[in-house]
PDB file of N, CA, C and O in Angstrom:
ATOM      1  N   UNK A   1      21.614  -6.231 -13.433  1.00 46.00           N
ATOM      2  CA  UNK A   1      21.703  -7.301 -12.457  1.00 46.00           C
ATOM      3  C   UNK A   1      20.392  -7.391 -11.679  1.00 46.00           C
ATOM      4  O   UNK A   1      19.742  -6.392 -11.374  1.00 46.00           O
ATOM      5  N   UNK A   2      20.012  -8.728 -11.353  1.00 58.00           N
ATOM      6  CA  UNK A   2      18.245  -8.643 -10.709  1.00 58.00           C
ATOM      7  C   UNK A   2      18.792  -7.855  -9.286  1.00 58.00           C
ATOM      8  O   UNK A   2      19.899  -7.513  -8.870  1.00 58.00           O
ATOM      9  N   UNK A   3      17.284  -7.755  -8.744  1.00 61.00           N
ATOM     10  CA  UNK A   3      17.860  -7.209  -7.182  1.00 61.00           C
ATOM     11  C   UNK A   3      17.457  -8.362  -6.390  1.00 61.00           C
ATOM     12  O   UNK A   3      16.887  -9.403  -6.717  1.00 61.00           O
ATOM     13  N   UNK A   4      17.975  -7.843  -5.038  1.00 71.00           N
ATOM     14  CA  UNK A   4      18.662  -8.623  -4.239  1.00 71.00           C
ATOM     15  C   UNK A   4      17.362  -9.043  -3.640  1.00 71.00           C
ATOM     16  O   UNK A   4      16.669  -8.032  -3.526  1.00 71.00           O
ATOM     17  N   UNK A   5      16.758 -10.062  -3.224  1.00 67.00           N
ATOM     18  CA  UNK A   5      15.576 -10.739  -2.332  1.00 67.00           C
ATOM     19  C   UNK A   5      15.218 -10.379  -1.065  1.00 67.00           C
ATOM     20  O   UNK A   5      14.143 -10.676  -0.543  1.00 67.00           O
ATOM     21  N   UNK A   6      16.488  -9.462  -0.329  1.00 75.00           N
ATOM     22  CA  UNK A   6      16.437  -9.004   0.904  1.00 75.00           C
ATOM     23  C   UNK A   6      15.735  -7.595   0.721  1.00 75.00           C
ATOM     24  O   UNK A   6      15.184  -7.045   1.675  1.00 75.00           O
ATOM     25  N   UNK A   7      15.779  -7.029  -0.557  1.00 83.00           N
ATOM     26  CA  UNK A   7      15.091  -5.735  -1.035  1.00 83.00           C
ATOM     27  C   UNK A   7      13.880  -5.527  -1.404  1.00 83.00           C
ATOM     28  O   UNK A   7      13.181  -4.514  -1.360  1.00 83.00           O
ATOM     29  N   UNK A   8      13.605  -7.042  -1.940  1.00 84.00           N
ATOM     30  CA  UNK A   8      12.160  -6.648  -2.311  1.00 84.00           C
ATOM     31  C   UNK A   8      11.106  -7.327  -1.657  1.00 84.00           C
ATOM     32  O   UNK A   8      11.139  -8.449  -1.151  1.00 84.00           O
ATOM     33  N   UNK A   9      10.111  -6.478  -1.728  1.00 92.00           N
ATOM     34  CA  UNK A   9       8.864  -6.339  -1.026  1.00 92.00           C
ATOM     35  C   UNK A   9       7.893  -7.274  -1.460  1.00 92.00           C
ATOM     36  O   UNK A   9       7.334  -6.938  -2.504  1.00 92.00           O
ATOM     37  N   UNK A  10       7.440  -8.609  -0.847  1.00 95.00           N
ATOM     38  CA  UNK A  10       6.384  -9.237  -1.150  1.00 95.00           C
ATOM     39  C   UNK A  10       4.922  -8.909  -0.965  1.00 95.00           C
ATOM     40  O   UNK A  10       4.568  -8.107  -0.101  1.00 95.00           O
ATOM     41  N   UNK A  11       3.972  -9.588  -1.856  1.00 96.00           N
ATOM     42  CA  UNK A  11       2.711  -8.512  -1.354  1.00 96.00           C
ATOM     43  C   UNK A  11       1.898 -10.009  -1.601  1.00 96.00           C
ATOM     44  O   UNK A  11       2.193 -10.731  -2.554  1.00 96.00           O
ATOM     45  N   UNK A  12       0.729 -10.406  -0.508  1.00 96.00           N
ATOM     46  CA  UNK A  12       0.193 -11.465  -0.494  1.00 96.00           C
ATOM     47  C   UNK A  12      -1.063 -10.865  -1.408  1.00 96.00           C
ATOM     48  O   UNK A  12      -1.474  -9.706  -1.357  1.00 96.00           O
ATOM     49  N   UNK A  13      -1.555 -11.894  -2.229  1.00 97.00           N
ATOM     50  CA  UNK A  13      -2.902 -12.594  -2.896  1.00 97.00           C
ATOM     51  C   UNK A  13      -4.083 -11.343  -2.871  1.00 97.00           C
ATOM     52  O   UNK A  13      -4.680 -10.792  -3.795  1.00 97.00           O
ATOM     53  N   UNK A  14      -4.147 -11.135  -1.226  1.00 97.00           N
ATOM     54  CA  UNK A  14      -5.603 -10.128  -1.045  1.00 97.00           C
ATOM     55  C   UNK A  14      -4.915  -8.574  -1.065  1.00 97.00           C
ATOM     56  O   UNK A  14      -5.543  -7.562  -1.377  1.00 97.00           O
ATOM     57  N   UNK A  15      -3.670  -8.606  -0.714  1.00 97.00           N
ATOM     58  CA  UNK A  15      -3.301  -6.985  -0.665  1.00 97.00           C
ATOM     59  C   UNK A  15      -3.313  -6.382  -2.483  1.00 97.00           C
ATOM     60  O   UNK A  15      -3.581  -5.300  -3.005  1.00 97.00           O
ATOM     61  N   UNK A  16      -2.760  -8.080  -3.142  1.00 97.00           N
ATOM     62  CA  UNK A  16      -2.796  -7.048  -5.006  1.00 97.00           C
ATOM     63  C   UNK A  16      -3.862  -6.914  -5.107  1.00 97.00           C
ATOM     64  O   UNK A  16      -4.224  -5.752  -5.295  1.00 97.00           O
ATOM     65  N   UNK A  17      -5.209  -8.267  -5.025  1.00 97.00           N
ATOM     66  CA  UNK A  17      -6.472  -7.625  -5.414  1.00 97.00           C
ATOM     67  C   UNK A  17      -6.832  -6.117  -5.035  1.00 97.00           C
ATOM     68  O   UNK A  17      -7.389  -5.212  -5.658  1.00 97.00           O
ATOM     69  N   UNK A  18      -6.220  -6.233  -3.606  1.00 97.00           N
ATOM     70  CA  UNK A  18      -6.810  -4.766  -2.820  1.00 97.00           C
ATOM     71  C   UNK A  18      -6.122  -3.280  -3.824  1.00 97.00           C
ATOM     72  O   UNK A  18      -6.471  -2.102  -3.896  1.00 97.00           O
ATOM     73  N   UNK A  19      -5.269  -3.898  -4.327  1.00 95.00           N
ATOM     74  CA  UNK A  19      -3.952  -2.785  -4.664  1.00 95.00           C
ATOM     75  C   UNK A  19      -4.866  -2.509  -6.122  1.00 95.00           C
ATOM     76  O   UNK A  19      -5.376  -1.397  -6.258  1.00 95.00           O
ATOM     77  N   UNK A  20      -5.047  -3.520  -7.166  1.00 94.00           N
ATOM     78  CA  UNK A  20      -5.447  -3.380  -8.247  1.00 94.00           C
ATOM     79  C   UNK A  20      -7.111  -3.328  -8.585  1.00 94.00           C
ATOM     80  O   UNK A  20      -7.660  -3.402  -9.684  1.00 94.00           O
ATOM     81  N   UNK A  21      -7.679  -3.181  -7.309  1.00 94.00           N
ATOM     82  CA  UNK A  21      -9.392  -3.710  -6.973  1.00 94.00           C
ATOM     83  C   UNK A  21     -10.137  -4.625  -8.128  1.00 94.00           C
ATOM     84  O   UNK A  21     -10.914  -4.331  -9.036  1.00 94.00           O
ATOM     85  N   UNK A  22      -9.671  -5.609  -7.776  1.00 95.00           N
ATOM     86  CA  UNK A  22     -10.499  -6.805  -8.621  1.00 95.00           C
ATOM     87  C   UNK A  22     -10.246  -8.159  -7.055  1.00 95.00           C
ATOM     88  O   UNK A  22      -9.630  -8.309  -6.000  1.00 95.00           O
ATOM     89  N   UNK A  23     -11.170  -8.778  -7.897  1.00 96.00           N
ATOM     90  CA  UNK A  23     -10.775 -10.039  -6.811  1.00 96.00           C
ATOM     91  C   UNK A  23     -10.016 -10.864  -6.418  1.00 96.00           C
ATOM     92  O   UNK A  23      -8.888 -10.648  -6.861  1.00 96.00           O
ATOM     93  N   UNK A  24     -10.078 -11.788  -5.744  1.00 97.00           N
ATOM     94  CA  UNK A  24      -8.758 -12.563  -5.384  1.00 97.00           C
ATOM     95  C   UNK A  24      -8.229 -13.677  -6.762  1.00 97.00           C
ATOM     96  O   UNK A  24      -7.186 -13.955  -7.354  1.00 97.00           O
ATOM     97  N   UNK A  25      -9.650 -14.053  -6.793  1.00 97.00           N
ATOM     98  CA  UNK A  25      -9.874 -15.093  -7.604  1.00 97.00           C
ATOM     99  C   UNK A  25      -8.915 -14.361  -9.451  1.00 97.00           C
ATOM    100  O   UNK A  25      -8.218 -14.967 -10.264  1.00 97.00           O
ATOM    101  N   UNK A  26      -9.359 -12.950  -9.408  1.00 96.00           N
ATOM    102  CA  UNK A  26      -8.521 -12.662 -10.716  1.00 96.00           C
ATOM    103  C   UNK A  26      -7.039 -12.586 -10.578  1.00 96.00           C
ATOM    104  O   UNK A  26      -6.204 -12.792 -11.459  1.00 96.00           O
ATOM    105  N   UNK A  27      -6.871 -12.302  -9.500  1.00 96.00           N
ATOM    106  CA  UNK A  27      -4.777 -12.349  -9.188  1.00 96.00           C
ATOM    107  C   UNK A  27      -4.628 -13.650  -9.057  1.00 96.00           C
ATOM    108  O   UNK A  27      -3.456 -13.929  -9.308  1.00 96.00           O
ATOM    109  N   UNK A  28      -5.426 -14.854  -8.707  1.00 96.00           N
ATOM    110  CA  UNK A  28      -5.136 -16.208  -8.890  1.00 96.00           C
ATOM    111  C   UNK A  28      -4.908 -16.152  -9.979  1.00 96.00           C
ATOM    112  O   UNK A  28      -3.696 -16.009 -10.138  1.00 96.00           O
ATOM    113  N   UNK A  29      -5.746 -16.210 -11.393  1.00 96.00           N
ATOM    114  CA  UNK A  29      -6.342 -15.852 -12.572  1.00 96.00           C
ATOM    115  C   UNK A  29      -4.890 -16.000 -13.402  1.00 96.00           C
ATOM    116  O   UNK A  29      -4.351 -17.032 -13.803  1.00 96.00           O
ATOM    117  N   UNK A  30      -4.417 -14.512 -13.526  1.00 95.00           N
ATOM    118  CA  UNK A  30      -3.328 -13.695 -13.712  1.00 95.00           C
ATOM    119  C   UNK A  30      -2.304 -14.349 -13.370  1.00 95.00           C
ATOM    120  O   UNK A  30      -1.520 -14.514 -14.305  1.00 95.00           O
ATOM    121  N   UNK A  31      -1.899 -14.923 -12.109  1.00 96.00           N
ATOM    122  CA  UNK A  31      -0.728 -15.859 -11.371  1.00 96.00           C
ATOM    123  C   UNK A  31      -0.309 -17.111 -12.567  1.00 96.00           C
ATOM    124  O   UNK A  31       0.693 -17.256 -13.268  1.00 96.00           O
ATOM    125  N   UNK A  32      -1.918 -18.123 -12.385  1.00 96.00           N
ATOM    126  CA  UNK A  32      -1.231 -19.235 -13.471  1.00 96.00           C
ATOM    127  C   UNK A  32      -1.461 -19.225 -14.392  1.00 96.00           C
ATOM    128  O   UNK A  32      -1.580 -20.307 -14.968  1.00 96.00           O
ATOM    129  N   UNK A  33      -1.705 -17.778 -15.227  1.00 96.00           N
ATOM    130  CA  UNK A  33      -1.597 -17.702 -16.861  1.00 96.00           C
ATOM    131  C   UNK A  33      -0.266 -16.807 -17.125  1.00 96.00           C
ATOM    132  O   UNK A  33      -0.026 -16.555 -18.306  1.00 96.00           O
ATOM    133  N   UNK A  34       0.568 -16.333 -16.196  1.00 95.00           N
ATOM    134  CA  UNK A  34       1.543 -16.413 -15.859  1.00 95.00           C
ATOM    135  C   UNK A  34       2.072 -14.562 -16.301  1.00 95.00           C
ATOM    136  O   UNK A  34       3.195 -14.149 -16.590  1.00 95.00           O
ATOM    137  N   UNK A  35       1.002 -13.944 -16.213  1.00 94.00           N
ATOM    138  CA  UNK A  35       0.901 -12.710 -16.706  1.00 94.00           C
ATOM    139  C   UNK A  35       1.377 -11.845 -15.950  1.00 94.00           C
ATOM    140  O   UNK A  35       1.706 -10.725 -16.338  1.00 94.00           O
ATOM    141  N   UNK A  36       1.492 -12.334 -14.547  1.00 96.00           N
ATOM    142  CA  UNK A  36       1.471 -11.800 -12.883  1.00 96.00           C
ATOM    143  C   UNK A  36       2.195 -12.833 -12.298  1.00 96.00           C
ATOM    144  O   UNK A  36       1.623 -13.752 -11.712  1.00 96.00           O
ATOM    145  N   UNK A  37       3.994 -12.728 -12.457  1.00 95.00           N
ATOM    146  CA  UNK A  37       4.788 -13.220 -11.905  1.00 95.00           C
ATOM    147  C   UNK A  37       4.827 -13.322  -9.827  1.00 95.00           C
ATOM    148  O   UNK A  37       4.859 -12.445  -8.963  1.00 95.00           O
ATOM    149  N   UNK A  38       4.806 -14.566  -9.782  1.00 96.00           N
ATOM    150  CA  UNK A  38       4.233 -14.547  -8.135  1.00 96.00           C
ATOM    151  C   UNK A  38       5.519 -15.876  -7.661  1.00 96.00           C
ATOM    152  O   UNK A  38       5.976 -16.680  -8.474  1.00 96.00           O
ATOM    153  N   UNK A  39       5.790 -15.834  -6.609  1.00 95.00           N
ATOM    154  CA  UNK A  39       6.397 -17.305  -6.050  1.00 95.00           C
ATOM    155  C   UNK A  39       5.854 -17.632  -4.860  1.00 95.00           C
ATOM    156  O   UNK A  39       5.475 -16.908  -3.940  1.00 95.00           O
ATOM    157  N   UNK A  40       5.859 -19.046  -5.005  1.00 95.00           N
ATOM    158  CA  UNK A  40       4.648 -19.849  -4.322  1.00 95.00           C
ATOM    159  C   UNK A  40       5.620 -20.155  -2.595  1.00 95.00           C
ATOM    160  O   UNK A  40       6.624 -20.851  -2.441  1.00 95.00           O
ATOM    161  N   UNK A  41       5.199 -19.711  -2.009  1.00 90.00           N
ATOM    162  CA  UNK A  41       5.274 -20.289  -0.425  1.00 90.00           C
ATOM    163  C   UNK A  41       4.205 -21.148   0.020  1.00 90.00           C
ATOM    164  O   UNK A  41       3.031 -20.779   0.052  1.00 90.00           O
ATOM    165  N   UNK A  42       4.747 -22.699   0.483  1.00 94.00           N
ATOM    166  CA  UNK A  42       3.606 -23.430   0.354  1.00 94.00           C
ATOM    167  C   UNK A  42       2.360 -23.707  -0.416  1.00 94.00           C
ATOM    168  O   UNK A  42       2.272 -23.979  -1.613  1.00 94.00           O
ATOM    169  N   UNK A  43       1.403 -23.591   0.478  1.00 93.00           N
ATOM    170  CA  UNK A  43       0.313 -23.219  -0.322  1.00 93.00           C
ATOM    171  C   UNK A  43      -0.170 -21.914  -0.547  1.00 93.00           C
ATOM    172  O   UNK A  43      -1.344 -21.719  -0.861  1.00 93.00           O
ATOM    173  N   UNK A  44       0.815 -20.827  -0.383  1.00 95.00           N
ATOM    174  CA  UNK A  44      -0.241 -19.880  -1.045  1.00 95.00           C
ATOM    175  C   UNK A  44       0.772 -18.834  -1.544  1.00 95.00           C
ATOM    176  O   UNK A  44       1.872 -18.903  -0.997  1.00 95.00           O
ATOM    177  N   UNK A  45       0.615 -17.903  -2.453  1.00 96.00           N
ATOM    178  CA  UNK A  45       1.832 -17.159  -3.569  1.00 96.00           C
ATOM    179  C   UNK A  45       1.883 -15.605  -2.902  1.00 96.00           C
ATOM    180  O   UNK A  45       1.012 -15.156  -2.157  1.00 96.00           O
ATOM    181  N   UNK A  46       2.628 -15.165  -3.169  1.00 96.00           N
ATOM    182  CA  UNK A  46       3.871 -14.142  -2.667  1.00 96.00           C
ATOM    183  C   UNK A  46       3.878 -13.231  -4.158  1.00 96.00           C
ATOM    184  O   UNK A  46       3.887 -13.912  -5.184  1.00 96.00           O
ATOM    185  N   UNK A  47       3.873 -11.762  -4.305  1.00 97.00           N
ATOM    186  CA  UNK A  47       3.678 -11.290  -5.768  1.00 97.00           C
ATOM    187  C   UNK A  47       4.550  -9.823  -5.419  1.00 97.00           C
ATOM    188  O   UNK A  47       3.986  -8.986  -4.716  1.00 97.00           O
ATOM    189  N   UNK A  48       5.694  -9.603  -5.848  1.00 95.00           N
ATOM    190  CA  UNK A  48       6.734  -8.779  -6.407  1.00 95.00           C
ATOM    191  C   UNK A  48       6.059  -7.374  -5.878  1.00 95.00           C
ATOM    192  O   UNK A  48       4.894  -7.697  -6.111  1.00 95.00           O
ATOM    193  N   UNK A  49       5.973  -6.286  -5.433  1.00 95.00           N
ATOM    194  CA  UNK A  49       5.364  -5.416  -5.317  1.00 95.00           C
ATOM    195  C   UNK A  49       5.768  -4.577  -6.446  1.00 95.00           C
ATOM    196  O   UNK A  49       5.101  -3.554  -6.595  1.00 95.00           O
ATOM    197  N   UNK A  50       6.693  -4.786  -7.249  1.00 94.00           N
ATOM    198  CA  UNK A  50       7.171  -4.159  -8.905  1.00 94.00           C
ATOM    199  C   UNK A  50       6.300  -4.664  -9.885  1.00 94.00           C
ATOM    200  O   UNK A  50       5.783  -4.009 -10.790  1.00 94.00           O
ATOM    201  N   UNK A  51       6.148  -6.029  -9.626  1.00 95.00           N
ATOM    202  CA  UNK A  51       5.300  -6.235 -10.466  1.00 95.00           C
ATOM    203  C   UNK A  51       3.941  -6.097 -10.427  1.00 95.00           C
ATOM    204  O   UNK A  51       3.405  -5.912 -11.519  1.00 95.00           O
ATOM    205  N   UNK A  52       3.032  -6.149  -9.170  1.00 95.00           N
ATOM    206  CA  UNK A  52       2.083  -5.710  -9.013  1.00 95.00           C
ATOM    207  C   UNK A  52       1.615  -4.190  -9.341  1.00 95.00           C
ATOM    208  O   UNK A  52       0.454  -3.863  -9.586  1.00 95.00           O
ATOM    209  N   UNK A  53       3.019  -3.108  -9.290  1.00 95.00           N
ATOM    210  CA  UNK A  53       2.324  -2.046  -9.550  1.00 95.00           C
ATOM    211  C   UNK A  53       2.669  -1.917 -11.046  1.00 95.00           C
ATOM    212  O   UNK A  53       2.170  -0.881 -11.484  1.00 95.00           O
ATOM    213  N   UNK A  54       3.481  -2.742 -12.167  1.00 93.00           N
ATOM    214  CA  UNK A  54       3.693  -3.069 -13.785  1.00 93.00           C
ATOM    215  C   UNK A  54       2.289  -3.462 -14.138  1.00 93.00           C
ATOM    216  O   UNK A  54       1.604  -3.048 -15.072  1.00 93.00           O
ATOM    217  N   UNK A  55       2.062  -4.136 -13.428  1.00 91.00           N
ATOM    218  CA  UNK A  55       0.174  -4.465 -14.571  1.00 91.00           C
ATOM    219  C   UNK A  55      -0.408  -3.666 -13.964  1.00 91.00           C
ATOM    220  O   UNK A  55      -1.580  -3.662 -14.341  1.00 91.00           O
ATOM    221  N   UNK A  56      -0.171  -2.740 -12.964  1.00 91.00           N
ATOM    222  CA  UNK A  56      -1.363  -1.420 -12.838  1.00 91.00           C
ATOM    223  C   UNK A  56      -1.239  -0.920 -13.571  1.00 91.00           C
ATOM    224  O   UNK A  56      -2.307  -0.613 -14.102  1.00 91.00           O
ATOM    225  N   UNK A  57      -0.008  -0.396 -14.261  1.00 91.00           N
ATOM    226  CA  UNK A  57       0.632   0.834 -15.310  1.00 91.00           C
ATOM    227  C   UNK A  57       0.703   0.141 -16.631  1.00 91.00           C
ATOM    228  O   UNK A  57       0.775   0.876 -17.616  1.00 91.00           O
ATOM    229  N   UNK A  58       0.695  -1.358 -16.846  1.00 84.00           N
ATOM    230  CA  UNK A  58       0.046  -1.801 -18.137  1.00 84.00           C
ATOM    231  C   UNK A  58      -1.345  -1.335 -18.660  1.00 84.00           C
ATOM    232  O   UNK A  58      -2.490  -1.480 -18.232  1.00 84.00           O
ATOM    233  N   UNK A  59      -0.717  -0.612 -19.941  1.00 78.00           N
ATOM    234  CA  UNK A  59      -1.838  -0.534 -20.933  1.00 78.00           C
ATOM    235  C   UNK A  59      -2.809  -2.120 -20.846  1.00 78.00           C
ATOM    236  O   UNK A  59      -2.398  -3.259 -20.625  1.00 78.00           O
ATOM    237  N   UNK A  60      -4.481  -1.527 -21.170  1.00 71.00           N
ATOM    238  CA  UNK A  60      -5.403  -1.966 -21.290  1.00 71.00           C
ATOM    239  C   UNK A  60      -6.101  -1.908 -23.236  1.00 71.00           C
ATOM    240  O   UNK A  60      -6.325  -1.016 -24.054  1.00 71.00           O
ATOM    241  N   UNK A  61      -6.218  -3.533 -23.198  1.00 65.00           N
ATOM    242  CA  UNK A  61      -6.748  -3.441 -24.811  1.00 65.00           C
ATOM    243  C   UNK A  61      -7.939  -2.814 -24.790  1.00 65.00           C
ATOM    244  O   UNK A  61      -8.674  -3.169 -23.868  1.00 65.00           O
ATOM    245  N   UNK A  62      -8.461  -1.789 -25.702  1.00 58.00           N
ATOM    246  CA  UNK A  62      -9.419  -1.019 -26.315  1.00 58.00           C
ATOM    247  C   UNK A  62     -10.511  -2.191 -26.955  1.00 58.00           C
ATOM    248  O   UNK A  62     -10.366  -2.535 -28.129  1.00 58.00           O
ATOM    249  N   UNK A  63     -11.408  -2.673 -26.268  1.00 56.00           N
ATOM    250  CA  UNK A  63     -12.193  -2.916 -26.630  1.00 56.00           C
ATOM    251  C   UNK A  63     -13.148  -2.884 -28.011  1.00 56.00           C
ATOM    252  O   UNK A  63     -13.591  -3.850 -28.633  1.00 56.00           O
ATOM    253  N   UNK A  64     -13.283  -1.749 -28.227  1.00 56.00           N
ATOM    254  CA  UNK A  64     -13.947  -0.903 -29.344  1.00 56.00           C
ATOM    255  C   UNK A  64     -13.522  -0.942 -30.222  1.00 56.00           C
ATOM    256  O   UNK A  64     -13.988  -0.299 -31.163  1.00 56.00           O
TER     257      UNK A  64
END
């Protein structure tokens, strides 16, 4: 069952960059390629603090 909205923790725009250290502009990035589930308040987006710390702990493609 999802959880409840009163439980979870929103994290604004500059705290994920801060959380994941990249820029703002890449959690925009991430937001509308839809990789980095976020919901929009007005003008500006709101991002899951589960999911923000899921693409920390997402594997990275190997380049090489």
């Amino acid at each position: 069952m999802a959880q409840d909205l009163s439980e979870v923790r929103f994290l604004t725009v500059a705290e994920v960059a801060a959380m994941m250290r990249v820029s703002k502009m890449t959690v925009y990035r991430l937001v509308h390629s839809g990789e980095l589930p976020a919901i929009r308040f007005g003008r500006s987006f709101r991002v899951p603090e589960s999911a923000a710390r899921a693409a920390i702990e997402r594997p990275v493609a190997d380049s090489a």
